[in-house]
Tab-separated table of C-alpha atoms in Angstrom:
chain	number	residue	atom	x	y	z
A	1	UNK	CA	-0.851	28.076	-2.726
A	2	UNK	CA	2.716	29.335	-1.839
A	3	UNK	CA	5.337	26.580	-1.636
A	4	UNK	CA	8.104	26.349	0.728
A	5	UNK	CA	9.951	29.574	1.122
A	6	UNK	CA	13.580	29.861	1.750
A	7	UNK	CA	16.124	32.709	1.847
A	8	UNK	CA	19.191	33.834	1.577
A	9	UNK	CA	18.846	31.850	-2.275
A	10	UNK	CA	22.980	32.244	-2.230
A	11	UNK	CA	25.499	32.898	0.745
A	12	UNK	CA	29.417	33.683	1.012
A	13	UNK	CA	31.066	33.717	3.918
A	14	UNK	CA	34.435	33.335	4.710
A	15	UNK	CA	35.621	30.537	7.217
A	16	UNK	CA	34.509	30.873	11.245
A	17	UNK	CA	31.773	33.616	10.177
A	18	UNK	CA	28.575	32.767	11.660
A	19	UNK	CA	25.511	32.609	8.761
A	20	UNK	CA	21.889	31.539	9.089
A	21	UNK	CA	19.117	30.621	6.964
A	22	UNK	CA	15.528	31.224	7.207
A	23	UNK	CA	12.667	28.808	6.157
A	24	UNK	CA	8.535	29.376	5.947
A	25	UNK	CA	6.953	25.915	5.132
A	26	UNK	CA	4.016	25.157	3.248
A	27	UNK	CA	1.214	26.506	5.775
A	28	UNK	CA	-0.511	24.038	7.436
A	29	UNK	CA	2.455	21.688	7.250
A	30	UNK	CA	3.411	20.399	10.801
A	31	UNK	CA	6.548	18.663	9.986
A	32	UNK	CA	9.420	20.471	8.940
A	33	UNK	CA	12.922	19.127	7.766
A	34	UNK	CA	16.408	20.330	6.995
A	35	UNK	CA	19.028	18.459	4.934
A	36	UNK	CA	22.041	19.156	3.589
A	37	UNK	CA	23.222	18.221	-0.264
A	38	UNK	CA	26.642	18.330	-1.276
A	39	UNK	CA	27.177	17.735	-5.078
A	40	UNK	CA	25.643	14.693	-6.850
A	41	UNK	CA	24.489	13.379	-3.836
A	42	UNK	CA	20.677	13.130	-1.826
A	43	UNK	CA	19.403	15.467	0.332
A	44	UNK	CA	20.811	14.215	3.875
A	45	UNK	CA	18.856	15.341	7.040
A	46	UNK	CA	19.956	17.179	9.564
A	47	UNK	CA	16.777	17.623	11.607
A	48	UNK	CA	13.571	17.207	11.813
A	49	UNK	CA	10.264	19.055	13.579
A	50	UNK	CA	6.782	17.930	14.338
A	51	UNK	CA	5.459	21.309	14.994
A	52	UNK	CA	7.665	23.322	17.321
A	53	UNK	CA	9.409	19.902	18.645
A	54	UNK	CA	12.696	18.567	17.131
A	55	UNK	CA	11.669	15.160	17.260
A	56	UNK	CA	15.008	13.813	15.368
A	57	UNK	CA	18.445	15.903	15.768
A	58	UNK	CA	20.526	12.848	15.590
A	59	UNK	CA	22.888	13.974	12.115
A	60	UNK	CA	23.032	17.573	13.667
A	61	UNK	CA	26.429	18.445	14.410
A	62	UNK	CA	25.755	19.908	17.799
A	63	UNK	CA	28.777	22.021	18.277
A	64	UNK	CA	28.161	24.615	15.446
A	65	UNK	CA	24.962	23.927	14.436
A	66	UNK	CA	21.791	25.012	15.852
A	67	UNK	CA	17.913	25.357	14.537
A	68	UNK	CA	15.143	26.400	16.069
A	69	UNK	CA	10.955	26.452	15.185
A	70	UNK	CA	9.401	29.310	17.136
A	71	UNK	CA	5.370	28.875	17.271
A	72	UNK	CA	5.916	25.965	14.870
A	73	UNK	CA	5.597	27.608	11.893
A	74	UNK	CA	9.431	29.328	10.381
A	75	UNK	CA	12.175	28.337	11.122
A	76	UNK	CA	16.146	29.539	11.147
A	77	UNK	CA	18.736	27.007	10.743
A	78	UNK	CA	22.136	28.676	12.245
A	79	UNK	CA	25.881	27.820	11.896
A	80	UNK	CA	28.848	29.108	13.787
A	81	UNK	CA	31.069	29.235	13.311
A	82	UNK	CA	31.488	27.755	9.279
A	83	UNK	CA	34.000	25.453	8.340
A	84	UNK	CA	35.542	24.828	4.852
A	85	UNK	CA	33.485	21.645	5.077
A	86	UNK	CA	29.948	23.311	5.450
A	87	UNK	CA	29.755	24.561	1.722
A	88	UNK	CA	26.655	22.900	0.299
A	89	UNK	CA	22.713	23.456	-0.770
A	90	UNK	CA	20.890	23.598	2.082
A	91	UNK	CA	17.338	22.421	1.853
A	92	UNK	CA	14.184	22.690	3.794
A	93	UNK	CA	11.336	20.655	3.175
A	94	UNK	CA	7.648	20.094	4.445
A	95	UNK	CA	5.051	17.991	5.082
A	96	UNK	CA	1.754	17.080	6.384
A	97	UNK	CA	2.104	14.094	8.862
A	98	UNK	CA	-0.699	12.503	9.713
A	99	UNK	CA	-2.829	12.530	5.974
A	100	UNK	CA	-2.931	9.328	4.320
A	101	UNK	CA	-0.241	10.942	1.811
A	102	UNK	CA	2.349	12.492	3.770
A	103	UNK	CA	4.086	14.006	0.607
A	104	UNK	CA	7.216	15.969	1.191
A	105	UNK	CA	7.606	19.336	-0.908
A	106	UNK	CA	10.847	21.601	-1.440
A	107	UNK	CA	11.723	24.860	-0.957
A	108	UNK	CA	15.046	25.722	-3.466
A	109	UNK	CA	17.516	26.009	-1.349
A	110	UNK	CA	20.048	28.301	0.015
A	111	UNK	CA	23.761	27.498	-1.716
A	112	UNK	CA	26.377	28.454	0.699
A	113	UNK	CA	30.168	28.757	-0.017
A	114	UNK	CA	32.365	29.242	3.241
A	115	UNK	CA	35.675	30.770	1.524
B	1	UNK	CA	19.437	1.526	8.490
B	2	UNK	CA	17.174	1.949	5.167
B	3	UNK	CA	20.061	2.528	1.984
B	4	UNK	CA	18.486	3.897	-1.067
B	5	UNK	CA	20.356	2.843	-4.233
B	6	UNK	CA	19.787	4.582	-8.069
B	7	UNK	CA	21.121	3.069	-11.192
B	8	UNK	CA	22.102	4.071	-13.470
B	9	UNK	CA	24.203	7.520	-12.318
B	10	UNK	CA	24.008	9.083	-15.662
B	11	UNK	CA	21.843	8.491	-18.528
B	12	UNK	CA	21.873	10.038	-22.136
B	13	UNK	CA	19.344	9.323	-24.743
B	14	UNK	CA	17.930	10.490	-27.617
B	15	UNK	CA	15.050	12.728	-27.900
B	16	UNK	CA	11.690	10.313	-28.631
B	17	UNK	CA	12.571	7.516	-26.871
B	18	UNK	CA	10.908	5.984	-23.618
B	19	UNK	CA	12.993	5.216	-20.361
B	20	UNK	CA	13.244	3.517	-17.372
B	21	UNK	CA	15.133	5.088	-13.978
B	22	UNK	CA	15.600	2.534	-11.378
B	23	UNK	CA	15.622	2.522	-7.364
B	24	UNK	CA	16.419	-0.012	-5.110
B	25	UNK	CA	15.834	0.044	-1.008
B	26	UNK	CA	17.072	-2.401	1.137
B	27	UNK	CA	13.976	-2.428	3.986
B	28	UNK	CA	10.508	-3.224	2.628
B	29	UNK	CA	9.111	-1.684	5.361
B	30	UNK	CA	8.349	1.627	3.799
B	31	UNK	CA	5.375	3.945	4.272
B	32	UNK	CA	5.597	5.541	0.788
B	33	UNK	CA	8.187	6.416	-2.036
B	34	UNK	CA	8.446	9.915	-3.395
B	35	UNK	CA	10.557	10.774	-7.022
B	36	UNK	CA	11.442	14.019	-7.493
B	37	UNK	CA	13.419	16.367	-10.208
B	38	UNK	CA	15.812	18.791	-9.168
B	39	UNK	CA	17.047	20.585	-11.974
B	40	UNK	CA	20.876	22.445	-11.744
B	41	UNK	CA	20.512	24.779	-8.510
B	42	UNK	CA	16.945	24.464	-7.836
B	43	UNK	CA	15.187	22.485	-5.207
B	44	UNK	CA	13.350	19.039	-5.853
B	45	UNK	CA	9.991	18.930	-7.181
B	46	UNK	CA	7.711	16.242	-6.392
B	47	UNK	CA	6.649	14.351	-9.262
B	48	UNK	CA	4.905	11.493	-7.771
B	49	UNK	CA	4.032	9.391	-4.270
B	50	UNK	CA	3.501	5.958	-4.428
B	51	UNK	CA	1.750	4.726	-0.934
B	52	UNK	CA	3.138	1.118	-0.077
B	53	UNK	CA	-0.619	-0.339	-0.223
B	54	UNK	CA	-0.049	0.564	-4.373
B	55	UNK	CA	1.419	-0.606	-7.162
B	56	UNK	CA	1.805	1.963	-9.408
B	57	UNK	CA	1.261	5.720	-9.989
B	58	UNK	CA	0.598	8.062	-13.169
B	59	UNK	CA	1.072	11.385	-14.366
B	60	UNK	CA	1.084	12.590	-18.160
B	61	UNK	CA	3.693	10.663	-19.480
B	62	UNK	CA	4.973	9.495	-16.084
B	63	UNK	CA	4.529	6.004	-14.557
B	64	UNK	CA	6.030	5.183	-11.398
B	65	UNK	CA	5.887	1.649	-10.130
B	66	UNK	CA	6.388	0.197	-7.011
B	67	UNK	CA	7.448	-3.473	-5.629
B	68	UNK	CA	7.823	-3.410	-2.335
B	69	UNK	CA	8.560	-7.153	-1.234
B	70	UNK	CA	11.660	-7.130	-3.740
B	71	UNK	CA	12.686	-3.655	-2.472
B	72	UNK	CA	12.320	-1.881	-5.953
B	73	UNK	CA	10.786	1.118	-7.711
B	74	UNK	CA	10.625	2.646	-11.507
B	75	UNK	CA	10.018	5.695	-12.984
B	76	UNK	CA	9.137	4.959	-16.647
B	77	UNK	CA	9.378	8.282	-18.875
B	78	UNK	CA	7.035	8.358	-22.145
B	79	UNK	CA	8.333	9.457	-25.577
B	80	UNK	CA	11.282	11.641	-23.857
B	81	UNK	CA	11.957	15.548	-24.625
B	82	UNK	CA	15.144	18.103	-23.744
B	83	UNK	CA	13.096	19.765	-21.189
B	84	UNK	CA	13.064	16.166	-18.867
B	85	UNK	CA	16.833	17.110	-18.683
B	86	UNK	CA	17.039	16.553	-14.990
B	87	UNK	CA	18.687	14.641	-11.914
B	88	UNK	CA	15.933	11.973	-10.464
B	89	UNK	CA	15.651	10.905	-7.295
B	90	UNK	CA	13.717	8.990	-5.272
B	91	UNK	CA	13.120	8.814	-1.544
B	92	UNK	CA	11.761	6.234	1.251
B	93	UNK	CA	9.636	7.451	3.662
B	94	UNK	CA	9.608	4.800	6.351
B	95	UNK	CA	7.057	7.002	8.768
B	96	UNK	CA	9.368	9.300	11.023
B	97	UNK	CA	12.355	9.682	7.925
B	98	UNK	CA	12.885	9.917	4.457
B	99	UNK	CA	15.998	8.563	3.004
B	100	UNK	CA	17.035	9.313	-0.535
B	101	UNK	CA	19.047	8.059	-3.337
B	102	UNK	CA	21.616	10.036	-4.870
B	103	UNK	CA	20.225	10.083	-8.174
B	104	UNK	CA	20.213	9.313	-11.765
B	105	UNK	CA	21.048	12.413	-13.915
B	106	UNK	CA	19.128	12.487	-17.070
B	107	UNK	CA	19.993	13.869	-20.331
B	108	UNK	CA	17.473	13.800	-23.591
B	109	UNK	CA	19.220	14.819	-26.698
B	110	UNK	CA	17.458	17.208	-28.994
């Protein structure tokens, strides 16, 4: 079984470029997530979807950020334009809500560095 | 809000010898807790769930247990090897988020 699929693996852009990632969950999986993880920290979440639905958007910063899940499977993760700030492993994550186990499961994560 | 602690930060030990990672979470009210390894630039890999109706989970040399009325969880590590050179974390899921610690980075000593 293929795991979660992410690309670009590695990004760099210089500041107010716009960049996008790209994320295929686990299929099957109706719940997808993106967090962000700067160095030595956890994963923080930036949103979450229950199939096509963002059901929880509340750490998304709104004005450059944007995501969307077309048909409820993929899904693109967009910033514009990039700050300084926004250099960090971005992660996207899956899961089957619903099952008794509800275990989440990785992609690797694309690295960006906004110069 | 749920806060996930891990201590300690760092840990270094020789190769052979059994361990203990900690986590702490501040709401009992948990659905499950997840550890994971993320090794340098990778993603996280699950290495076990613990539902909150258990007490413990195994795999190989990995036991994870779980107390949830005193808000704690431990990943014990059998007889230790370079390769478990990782960064541990564990997570919270309380049944719409998952909240995560920011890890305990683990170095075994050849």
């Amino acid at each position: 079984e293929a795991g979660v699929v992410q690309s670009p693996r590695y990004k760099i852009i210089e500041k107010k470029q716009p960049v996008a990632f790209w994320c295929n969950p686990i299929s099957g999986h109706n719940t997808l997530y993106w967090y962000l993880q700067n160095l030595g920290q956890g994963p923080e979440l930036l949103i979450r979807y229950e199939n096509e639905e963002a059901v929880d958007d509340s750490q998304l910063p709104k004005d450059r950020f944007s995501a969307e899940r077309l048909k409820g499977v993929d899904s693109t993760l967009k910033i514009q334009p990039a700050e300084l700030g926004d250099s960090a492993v971005y992660l996207c994550a899956s899961s089957l809500v619903g099952q008794n186990r509800n275990e989440q499961f990785f992609g690797p994560g694309t690295r960006l560095t906004v110069l | 809000k749920q806060e996930v602690t891990q201590i300690p930060a760092a840990l270094s030990v020789p190769e052979g010898e059994n361990l203990v990672l900690n986590c702490s979470f501040t709401d009992s009210a948990i659905y499950n807790l997840q550890w994971f390894r993320q090794d340098p630039g990778k993603g996280l890999t699950s290495l076990l769930l613990i539902q909150s109706s258990q007490r413990e989970q195994t795999s190989g040399r990995l036991n994870a247990s779980l107390d949830k009325s005193s808000g704690r969880s431990t990943l014990y590590i059998a007889a230790s090897q370079p390769g478990d050179s990782a960064t541990y974390l564990c997570a919270v899921f309380t049944g719409n988020q998952f909240y995560f610690g920011t890890g305990t980075s683990l170095t075994v000593i050849p």
